[in-house]
PDB file of C-alpha atoms in Angstrom:
ATOM      1  CA  MET A1340     129.274 121.378-104.933  1.00 39.00           C
ATOM      2  CA  ASN A1341     127.193 118.352-104.762  1.00 40.00           C
ATOM      3  CA  HIS A1342     130.465 116.185-104.850  1.00 41.00           C
ATOM      4  CA  PHE A1343     128.837 112.906-104.439  1.00 43.00           C
ATOM      5  CA  PHE A1344     131.085 109.789-103.923  1.00 44.00           C
ATOM      6  CA  PRO A1345     131.062 107.204-106.710  1.00 41.00           C
ATOM      7  CA  ARG A1346     128.933 104.841-104.585  1.00 45.00           C
ATOM      8  CA  PHE A1347     127.119 107.545-102.969  1.00 52.00           C
ATOM      9  CA  GLN A1348     125.830 108.963-106.386  1.00 52.00           C
ATOM     10  CA  ALA A1349     125.131 105.446-107.722  1.00 49.00           C
ATOM     11  CA  VAL A1350     123.698 104.330-104.464  1.00 52.00           C
ATOM     12  CA  ALA A1351     121.591 107.555-104.028  1.00 59.00           C
ATOM     13  CA  GLY A1352     120.290 107.116-107.456  1.00 57.00           C
ATOM     14  CA  GLY A1353     119.356 103.315-107.032  1.00 56.00           C
ATOM     15  CA  LEU A1354     117.877 103.908-103.500  1.00 60.00           C
ATOM     16  CA  LEU A1355     115.785 107.022-104.921  1.00 61.00           C
ATOM     17  CA  ALA A1356     114.521 104.870-107.609  1.00 55.00           C
ATOM     18  CA  VAL A1357     113.320 102.334-105.055  1.00 51.00           C
ATOM     19  CA  LEU A1358     111.789 105.026-102.974  1.00 57.00           C
ATOM     20  CA  LEU A1359     110.130 106.710-106.121  1.00 54.00           C
ATOM     21  CA  MET A1360     108.817 103.378-106.940  1.00 49.00           C
ATOM     22  CA  ALA A1361     107.391 103.277-103.502  1.00 46.00           C
ATOM     23  CA  GLN A1362     105.591 106.622-104.255  1.00 45.00           C
ATOM     24  CA  CYS A1363     102.949 104.518-106.260  1.00 44.00           C
ATOM     25  CA  SER A1364     101.883 103.380-103.231  1.00 39.00           C
ATOM     26  CA  ALA A1365     101.299 104.635 -99.967  1.00 39.00           C
ATOM     27  CA  THR A1366     101.745 104.244 -96.401  1.00 37.00           C
ATOM     28  CA  ARG A1367      98.722 103.760 -93.536  1.00 33.00           C
ATOM     29  CA  GLU A1368      99.059 106.148 -90.812  1.00 34.00           C
ATOM     30  CA  ASN A1369     101.437 105.126 -88.005  1.00 33.00           C
ATOM     31  CA  GLU A1370     103.409 102.590 -90.556  1.00 34.00           C
ATOM     32  CA  THR A1371     106.803 103.664 -91.001  1.00 36.00           C
ATOM     33  CA  PRO A1372     108.636 100.924 -93.224  1.00 37.00           C
ATOM     34  CA  SER A1373     112.063 101.870 -94.658  1.00 44.00           C
ATOM     35  CA  MET A1374     111.959 103.508 -97.922  1.00 47.00           C
ATOM     36  CA  ALA A1375     113.307 100.405 -99.668  1.00 44.00           C
ATOM     37  CA  ALA A1376     110.644  98.135 -97.840  1.00 41.00           C
ATOM     38  CA  ARG A1377     108.032 100.812 -98.410  1.00 42.00           C
ATOM     39  CA  ALA A1378     108.952 100.682-102.307  1.00 40.00           C
ATOM     40  CA  ARG A1379     108.606  96.899-102.219  1.00 35.00           C
ATOM     41  CA  ALA A1380     105.256  96.897-100.400  1.00 36.00           C
ATOM     42  CA  ASN A1381     104.020  99.390-102.767  1.00 37.00           C
ATOM     43  CA  GLU A1382     104.578  97.456-105.709  1.00 37.00           C
ATOM     44  CA  THR A1383     102.739  94.589-104.474  1.00 34.00           C
ATOM     45  CA  GLN A1384      99.783  96.715-103.758  1.00 36.00           C
ATOM     46  CA  ALA A1385     100.210  98.907-106.928  1.00 36.00           C
ATOM     47  CA  ALA A1386      97.762  97.171-108.932  1.00 34.00           C
ATOM     48  CA  THR A1387      95.036  98.405-106.710  1.00 32.00           C
ATOM     49  CA  SER A1388      96.633 101.776-106.073  1.00 36.00           C
ATOM     50  CA  VAL A1389      94.287 103.587-108.277  1.00 34.00           C
ATOM     51  CA  ALA A1390      90.939 102.114-107.600  1.00 33.00           C
ATOM     52  CA  ALA A1391      91.664 101.715-103.841  1.00 34.00           C
ATOM     53  CA  PRO A1392      94.724 104.246-103.025  1.00 35.00           C
ATOM     54  CA  ALA A1393      96.897 102.854-100.337  1.00 35.00           C
ATOM     55  CA  ALA A1394      99.698 105.123 -98.720  1.00 35.00           C
ATOM     56  CA  PRO A1395     104.975 106.033 -99.990  1.00 35.00           C
ATOM     57  CA  ALA A1396     110.161 104.646-100.152  1.00 36.00           C
ATOM     58  CA  THR A1397     111.116 107.087-101.505  1.00 36.00           C
ATOM     59  CA  PRO A1398     115.138 109.038-100.673  1.00 36.00           C
ATOM     60  CA  ALA A1399     116.240 106.854-102.816  1.00 38.00           C
ATOM     61  CA  THR A1400     111.310 105.261-105.595  1.00 36.00           C
ATOM     62  CA  ASP A1401     107.509 103.578-106.727  1.00 35.00           C
ATOM     63  CA  ALA A1402     104.222 102.190-104.756  1.00 34.00           C
ATOM     64  CA  ALA A1403     100.489 103.019-103.227  1.00 33.00           C
ATOM     65  CA  VAL A1404      98.103 102.838 -99.746  1.00 31.00           C
ATOM     66  CA  ALA A1405      95.184 104.980 -98.539  1.00 31.00           C
ATOM     67  CA  PRO A1406      96.382 108.485 -97.584  1.00 34.00           C
ATOM     68  CA  ALA A1407      96.759 108.788 -93.889  1.00 35.00           C
ATOM     69  CA  ASP A1408      94.430 112.204 -93.201  1.00 36.00           C
ATOM     70  CA  ALA A1409      93.715 111.061 -89.680  1.00 34.00           C
ATOM     71  CA  ALA A1410      97.090 112.226 -88.963  1.00 37.00           C
ATOM     72  CA  ASN A1411      97.314 114.957 -91.752  1.00 38.00           C
ATOM     73  CA  PRO A1412      94.438 117.550 -91.002  1.00 39.00           C
ATOM     74  CA  PRO A1413      92.529 119.712 -93.990  1.00 38.00           C
ATOM     75  CA  GLY A1414     135.076 119.352 -95.440  1.00 39.00           C
ATOM     76  CA  THR A1415     135.752 118.686 -98.664  1.00 38.00           C
ATOM     77  CA  ALA A1416     134.699 115.235 -99.725  1.00 42.00           C
ATOM     78  CA  THR A1417     135.374 113.118-102.693  1.00 40.00           C
ATOM     79  CA  ALA A1418     132.650 112.459-105.113  1.00 39.00           C
ATOM     80  CA  ALA A1419     130.470 109.771-103.291  1.00 46.00           C
ATOM     81  CA  ALA A1420     127.861 107.461-104.179  1.00 43.00           C
ATOM     82  CA  ALA A1421     124.539 106.578-102.423  1.00 44.00           C
ATOM     83  CA  PRO A1422     123.970 103.336-100.625  1.00 42.00           C
ATOM     84  CA  VAL A1423     121.867 100.641-102.890  1.00 38.00           C
ATOM     85  CA  ALA A1424     118.565  99.708-101.261  1.00 37.00           C
ATOM     86  CA  PRO A1425     118.151  96.041-100.460  1.00 38.00           C
ATOM     87  CA  ALA A1426     116.721  93.917-103.304  1.00 37.00           C
ATOM     88  CA  ALA A1427     113.108  94.073-103.674  1.00 35.00           C
ATOM     89  CA  VAL A1428     111.463  90.675-103.441  1.00 42.00           C
ATOM     90  CA  ALA A1429     108.165  91.870-105.049  1.00 47.00           C
ATOM     91  CA  VAL A1430     107.580  91.829-108.747  1.00 61.00           C
ATOM     92  CA  LYS A1431     108.160  94.984-110.310  1.00 81.00           C
ATOM     93  CA  ARG A1432     105.068  96.998-111.839  1.00 88.00           C
ATOM     94  CA  SER A1433     105.400  97.415-115.733  1.00 94.00           C
ATOM     95  CA  ASN A1434     105.514 100.695-117.213  1.00 96.00           C
ATOM     96  CA  ALA A1435     102.336 100.061-119.006  1.00 97.00           C
ATOM     97  CA  GLU A1436     100.650  99.629-115.720  1.00 96.00           C
ATOM     98  CA  TYR A1437     101.856 102.941-114.575  1.00 97.00           C
ATOM     99  CA  LYS A1438     100.627 104.646-117.993  1.00 97.00           C
ATOM    100  CA  THR A1439      97.373 102.880-117.129  1.00 97.00           C
ATOM    101  CA  ASP A1440      97.083 104.338-113.462  1.00 97.00           C
ATOM    102  CA  ILE A1441      97.959 107.800-115.098  1.00 98.00           C
ATOM    103  CA  LYS A1442      94.887 107.127-117.736  1.00 98.00           C
ATOM    104  CA  THR A1443      92.524 106.012-114.999  1.00 98.00           C
ATOM    105  CA  ALA A1444      93.471 109.097-112.854  1.00 98.00           C
ATOM    106  CA  THR A1445      93.029 111.555-115.712  1.00 98.00           C
ATOM    107  CA  ALA A1446      89.764 109.986-116.540  1.00 98.00           C
ATOM    108  CA  THR A1447      88.636 110.586-112.803  1.00 98.00           C
ATOM    109  CA  LEU A1448      89.797 114.161-112.909  1.00 98.00           C
ATOM    110  CA  LYS A1449      87.631 115.052-115.719  1.00 97.00           C
ATOM    111  CA  THR A1450      84.542 114.290-113.823  1.00 97.00           C
ATOM    112  CA  LYS A1451      85.862 115.091-110.646  1.00 97.00           C
ATOM    113  CA  PRO A1452      88.585 117.858-111.018  1.00 97.00           C
ATOM    114  CA  ARG A1453      89.079 118.138-107.145  1.00 97.00           C
ATOM    115  CA  ASP A1454      89.803 114.635-106.492  1.00 98.00           C
ATOM    116  CA  PHE A1455      92.788 114.494-104.291  1.00 98.00           C
ATOM    117  CA  ASP A1456      93.679 110.744-104.456  1.00 98.00           C
ATOM    118  CA  ALA A1457      93.575 111.000-108.351  1.00 98.00           C
ATOM    119  CA  TYR A1458      96.309 113.752-108.220  1.00 98.00           C
ATOM    120  CA  LEU A1459      98.252 111.718-105.619  1.00 98.00           C
ATOM    121  CA  ASN A1460      98.129 108.519-107.577  1.00 97.00           C
ATOM    122  CA  ARG A1461      98.794 110.200-110.947  1.00 98.00           C
ATOM    123  CA  GLY A1462     101.704 111.831-109.389  1.00 98.00           C
ATOM    124  CA  ARG A1463     103.399 108.664-108.142  1.00 97.00           C
ATOM    125  CA  ALA A1464     102.700 106.697-111.661  1.00 98.00           C
ATOM    126  CA  ASN A1465     104.510 110.021-113.261  1.00 98.00           C
ATOM    127  CA  ALA A1466     107.131 109.867-110.674  1.00 97.00           C
ATOM    128  CA  ALA A1467     107.618 105.972-111.313  1.00 96.00           C
ATOM    129  CA  LEU A1468     108.155 106.653-115.020  1.00 97.00           C
ATOM    130  CA  LYS A1469     110.494 109.329-114.415  1.00 97.00           C
ATOM    131  CA  ASN A1470     107.985 112.058-115.666  1.00 98.00           C
ATOM    132  CA  TYR A1471     109.143 114.311-112.496  1.00 98.00           C
ATOM    133  CA  ARG A1472     107.821 117.504-113.833  1.00 98.00           C
ATOM    134  CA  GLU A1473     104.506 116.038-114.481  1.00 98.00           C
ATOM    135  CA  ALA A1474     104.514 114.131-111.044  1.00 98.00           C
ATOM    136  CA  LEU A1475     105.535 117.600-109.109  1.00 98.00           C
ATOM    137  CA  THR A1476     102.476 119.238-110.992  1.00 98.00           C
ATOM    138  CA  ASP A1477     100.190 116.711-109.629  1.00 98.00           C
ATOM    139  CA  PHE A1478     101.622 116.786-105.902  1.00 98.00           C
ATOM    140  CA  ASN A1479     101.363 120.494-106.245  1.00 98.00           C
ATOM    141  CA  MET A1480      97.865 120.093-107.249  1.00 98.00           C
ATOM    142  CA  ALA A1481      96.945 117.557-104.425  1.00 98.00           C
ATOM    143  CA  LEU A1482      98.359 119.771-101.679  1.00 98.00           C
ATOM    144  CA  ARG A1483      96.402 122.537-103.166  1.00 98.00           C
ATOM    145  CA  LEU A1484      93.420 120.406-101.839  1.00 98.00           C
ATOM    146  CA  LYS A1485      95.245 119.051 -98.695  1.00 98.00           C
ATOM    147  CA  PRO A1486      97.875 121.164 -97.870  1.00 98.00           C
ATOM    148  CA  THR A1487      99.045 119.024 -94.577  1.00 97.00           C
ATOM    149  CA  ASN A1488      98.715 115.929 -96.022  1.00 98.00           C
ATOM    150  CA  ALA A1489     102.194 113.908 -95.406  1.00 98.00           C
ATOM    151  CA  ASP A1490     101.821 111.554 -97.869  1.00 98.00           C
ATOM    152  CA  ALA A1491     101.700 114.157-100.717  1.00 98.00           C
ATOM    153  CA  LEU A1492     104.681 116.118 -98.826  1.00 98.00           C
ATOM    154  CA  TYR A1493     106.834 112.941 -98.806  1.00 98.00           C
ATOM    155  CA  ASN A1494     105.957 112.257-102.525  1.00 98.00           C
ATOM    156  CA  ARG A1495     106.985 115.407-103.503  1.00 98.00           C
ATOM    157  CA  GLY A1496     109.997 115.512-101.445  1.00 98.00           C
ATOM    158  CA  LEU A1497     111.294 112.518-103.045  1.00 97.00           C
ATOM    159  CA  THR A1498     110.593 113.923-106.463  1.00 98.00           C
ATOM    160  CA  ARG A1499     112.489 117.303-105.766  1.00 98.00           C
ATOM    161  CA  VAL A1500     115.465 115.137-104.823  1.00 97.00           C
ATOM    162  CA  LYS A1501     115.427 113.556-108.264  1.00 96.00           C
ATOM    163  CA  THR A1502     115.069 117.005-109.740  1.00 97.00           C
ATOM    164  CA  LYS A1503     117.940 118.245-107.558  1.00 97.00           C
ATOM    165  CA  GLU A1504     115.579 120.742-105.848  1.00 98.00           C
ATOM    166  CA  PHE A1505     117.476 119.908-102.635  1.00 98.00           C
ATOM    167  CA  ASN A1506     116.253 122.947-100.461  1.00 98.00           C
ATOM    168  CA  ALA A1507     112.927 122.440-101.272  1.00 98.00           C
ATOM    169  CA  ALA A1508     112.994 118.725-100.648  1.00 98.00           C
ATOM    170  CA  ILE A1509     114.446 119.757 -97.001  1.00 98.00           C
ATOM    171  CA  SER A1510     111.506 121.773 -96.553  1.00 98.00           C
ATOM    172  CA  ASP A1511     108.999 119.020 -97.586  1.00 98.00           C
ATOM    173  CA  PHE A1512     110.511 116.387 -95.331  1.00 98.00           C
ATOM    174  CA  GLY A1513     110.444 118.920 -92.320  1.00 98.00           C
ATOM    175  CA  LYS A1514     106.786 119.422 -93.019  1.00 98.00           C
ATOM    176  CA  VAL A1515     105.997 115.579 -93.325  1.00 98.00           C
ATOM    177  CA  LEU A1516     107.697 115.602 -89.781  1.00 98.00           C
ATOM    178  CA  ARG A1517     105.237 117.952 -88.355  1.00 98.00           C
ATOM    179  CA  TYR A1518     102.422 115.638 -88.810  1.00 97.00           C
ATOM    180  CA  ARG A1519     104.280 112.204 -88.731  1.00 98.00           C
ATOM    181  CA  PRO A1520     106.983 113.235 -86.117  1.00 97.00           C
ATOM    182  CA  GLU A1521     108.545 109.459 -86.053  1.00 97.00           C
ATOM    183  CA  ASP A1522     108.311 108.828 -89.811  1.00 98.00           C
ATOM    184  CA  LYS A1523     111.802 107.661 -90.234  1.00 98.00           C
ATOM    185  CA  GLU A1524     111.772 107.758 -94.119  1.00 97.00           C
ATOM    186  CA  ALA A1525     111.085 111.374 -93.719  1.00 98.00           C
ATOM    187  CA  PHE A1526     114.304 111.806 -91.464  1.00 98.00           C
ATOM    188  CA  PHE A1527     116.193 109.759 -93.940  1.00 98.00           C
ATOM    189  CA  GLY A1528     115.145 111.643 -97.059  1.00 98.00           C
ATOM    190  CA  ARG A1529     115.872 115.227 -95.186  1.00 98.00           C
ATOM    191  CA  GLY A1530     119.469 113.517 -94.456  1.00 98.00           C
ATOM    192  CA  LEU A1531     119.884 112.544 -97.968  1.00 97.00           C
ATOM    193  CA  ALA A1532     118.962 115.767 -99.289  1.00 98.00           C
ATOM    194  CA  LYS A1533     121.393 117.654 -96.932  1.00 98.00           C
ATOM    195  CA  MET A1534     124.074 115.053 -98.306  1.00 97.00           C
ATOM    196  CA  SER A1535     123.367 116.089-101.726  1.00 96.00           C
ATOM    197  CA  LEU A1536     124.205 119.930-100.592  1.00 97.00           C
ATOM    198  CA  ASP A1537     127.599 118.640 -99.253  1.00 97.00           C
ATOM    199  CA  ASN A1538     125.878 119.354 -95.696  1.00 98.00           C
ATOM    200  CA  PHE A1539     127.564 116.002 -93.945  1.00 98.00           C
ATOM    201  CA  LYS A1540     127.305 117.480 -90.600  1.00 97.00           C
ATOM    202  CA  GLY A1541     123.868 118.688 -91.030  1.00 98.00           C
ATOM    203  CA  ALA A1542     122.746 115.387 -92.298  1.00 98.00           C
ATOM    204  CA  ILE A1543     123.925 113.268 -89.430  1.00 98.00           C
ATOM    205  CA  PRO A1544     121.309 114.193 -87.070  1.00 98.00           C
ATOM    206  CA  ASP A1545     118.508 113.303 -89.296  1.00 98.00           C
ATOM    207  CA  PHE A1546     120.228 109.534 -89.696  1.00 98.00           C
ATOM    208  CA  ASN A1547     120.605 109.705 -85.826  1.00 98.00           C
ATOM    209  CA  LYS A1548     116.831 109.940 -85.855  1.00 98.00           C
ATOM    210  CA  ALA A1549     116.186 107.528 -88.259  1.00 98.00           C
ATOM    211  CA  ILE A1550     118.565 104.750 -86.686  1.00 98.00           C
ATOM    212  CA  GLU A1551     116.842 105.802 -83.255  1.00 98.00           C
ATOM    213  CA  LEU A1552     113.346 104.921 -84.719  1.00 98.00           C
ATOM    214  CA  ASP A1553     114.678 101.750 -86.389  1.00 98.00           C
ATOM    215  CA  ASN A1554     118.225 100.067 -85.355  1.00 97.00           C
ATOM    216  CA  SER A1555     118.167  97.793 -87.995  1.00 97.00           C
ATOM    217  CA  TYR A1556     117.966 100.872 -90.774  1.00 98.00           C
ATOM    218  CA  ALA A1557     121.086  99.491 -92.696  1.00 97.00           C
ATOM    219  CA  ASP A1558     120.656 102.701 -95.363  1.00 97.00           C
ATOM    220  CA  ALA A1559     120.786 105.164 -92.537  1.00 98.00           C
ATOM    221  CA  TYR A1560     124.017 103.271 -90.835  1.00 98.00           C
ATOM    222  CA  GLU A1561     125.738 103.618 -94.400  1.00 97.00           C
ATOM    223  CA  TYR A1562     124.962 107.049 -95.099  1.00 98.00           C
ATOM    224  CA  ARG A1563     125.777 108.387 -91.660  1.00 98.00           C
ATOM    225  CA  GLY A1564     129.158 106.233 -91.972  1.00 97.00           C
ATOM    226  CA  ILE A1565     129.704 108.314 -95.265  1.00 97.00           C
ATOM    227  CA  CYS A1566     129.056 111.356 -93.323  1.00 97.00           C
ATOM    228  CA  TYR A1567     131.375 110.586 -90.880  1.00 97.00           C
ATOM    229  CA  SER A1568     134.145 109.757 -93.326  1.00 96.00           C
ATOM    230  CA  SER A1569     133.525 113.105 -94.999  1.00 96.00           C
ATOM    231  CA  ILE A1570     134.122 115.070 -92.179  1.00 96.00           C
ATOM    232  CA  ASN A1571     137.147 113.109 -90.997  1.00 95.00           C
ATOM    233  CA  LYS A1572     135.819 111.027 -88.371  1.00 96.00           C
ATOM    234  CA  PRO A1573     137.154 107.486 -89.500  1.00 96.00           C
ATOM    235  CA  GLU A1574     136.363 105.496 -86.135  1.00 96.00           C
ATOM    236  CA  ASP A1575     132.563 106.539 -86.349  1.00 97.00           C
ATOM    237  CA  ALA A1576     132.747 105.957 -90.146  1.00 97.00           C
ATOM    238  CA  ARG A1577     133.992 102.459 -89.787  1.00 97.00           C
ATOM    239  CA  ARG A1578     131.744 101.426 -87.070  1.00 97.00           C
ATOM    240  CA  ASP A1579     128.743 102.646 -88.828  1.00 97.00           C
ATOM    241  CA  LEU A1580     129.943 101.096 -92.043  1.00 97.00           C
ATOM    242  CA  GLU A1581     130.689  97.668 -90.652  1.00 97.00           C
ATOM    243  CA  LYS A1582     127.157  97.972 -89.028  1.00 97.00           C
ATOM    244  CA  ALA A1583     125.593  98.532 -92.354  1.00 98.00           C
ATOM    245  CA  ALA A1584     127.249  95.891 -94.206  1.00 97.00           C
ATOM    246  CA  GLN A1585     126.226  93.305 -91.479  1.00 97.00           C
ATOM    247  CA  LEU A1586     122.751  94.347 -92.077  1.00 97.00           C
ATOM    248  CA  ASN A1587     122.823  94.797 -96.069  1.00 97.00           C
ATOM    249  CA  PRO A1588     125.973  93.163 -97.768  1.00 96.00           C
ATOM    250  CA  GLU A1589     125.719  95.519-100.457  1.00 96.00           C
ATOM    251  CA  ALA A1590     127.096  98.043 -98.083  1.00 96.00           C
ATOM    252  CA  THR A1591     130.483  96.289 -98.111  1.00 95.00           C
ATOM    253  CA  GLN A1592     131.287  98.432-101.051  1.00 95.00           C
ATOM    254  CA  SER A1593     130.715 101.647 -98.972  1.00 95.00           C
ATOM    255  CA  LEU A1594     132.843 100.053 -96.184  1.00 95.00           C
ATOM    256  CA  LYS A1595     135.779  99.365 -98.401  1.00 94.00           C
ATOM    257  CA  ARG A1596     135.850 102.867 -99.970  1.00 94.00           C
ATOM    258  CA  TYR A1597     134.933 105.092 -96.961  1.00 94.00           C
ATOM    259  CA  ALA A1598     136.541 103.164 -94.041  1.00 89.00           C
ATOM    260  CA  LYS A1599     139.755 104.631 -93.672  1.00 77.00           C
ATOM    261  CA  GLN A1600     142.525 102.229 -92.423  1.00 55.00           C
TER     262      GLN A1600
END
């Protein structure tokens, strides 16, 4: 099971890295940038993420913006590799900065043990440092305080993909969509988790929705193309992979690998 194609696996890891970097930031209500774009935007805001949290990209990483509480009330495929996210423009935050975020949040929790933002920010920083178990503990605590918060659910979903808890990740992304029904990253993340379980056919509707919400979503075209290739729909696969390569030159690798002649 989990027979990732080489690029799919590498890309999934690279994209998730970007997404988890996006966790160190937050997304404002009604904003739904691509997972990779969210990660980049989060990096530029990360320096102030703990003092003034912002709201996550995530599938496939680290950033922070103020939580959106207004909208979130109290077959056989060969091994594949996931698409690589577009190159980030923002300067990546250092591990030392993430560690500072953790220290700041921990200090806050000593005096305010029910501080939702501190748990969420510490979880994002832990995820950025690949401390996934610690991150999950923080997201779980945040969700005890605000069970319907879409940002915490989304970040936990991304982290669960990294820990290969794919069914749990699918559940988290599904909950995000209850509160943010047009969150294209949640659709993408759920599709990615389904692909990780070799459920290529089941992932396609999620990528369809992500593309419907953003018709320039290169990663969604690329992953959907890989899904089509995996279920022996070569014409659909080539169409999507060519589109993905037009939008993101790095997808050319997937075009060469999965678009059958």
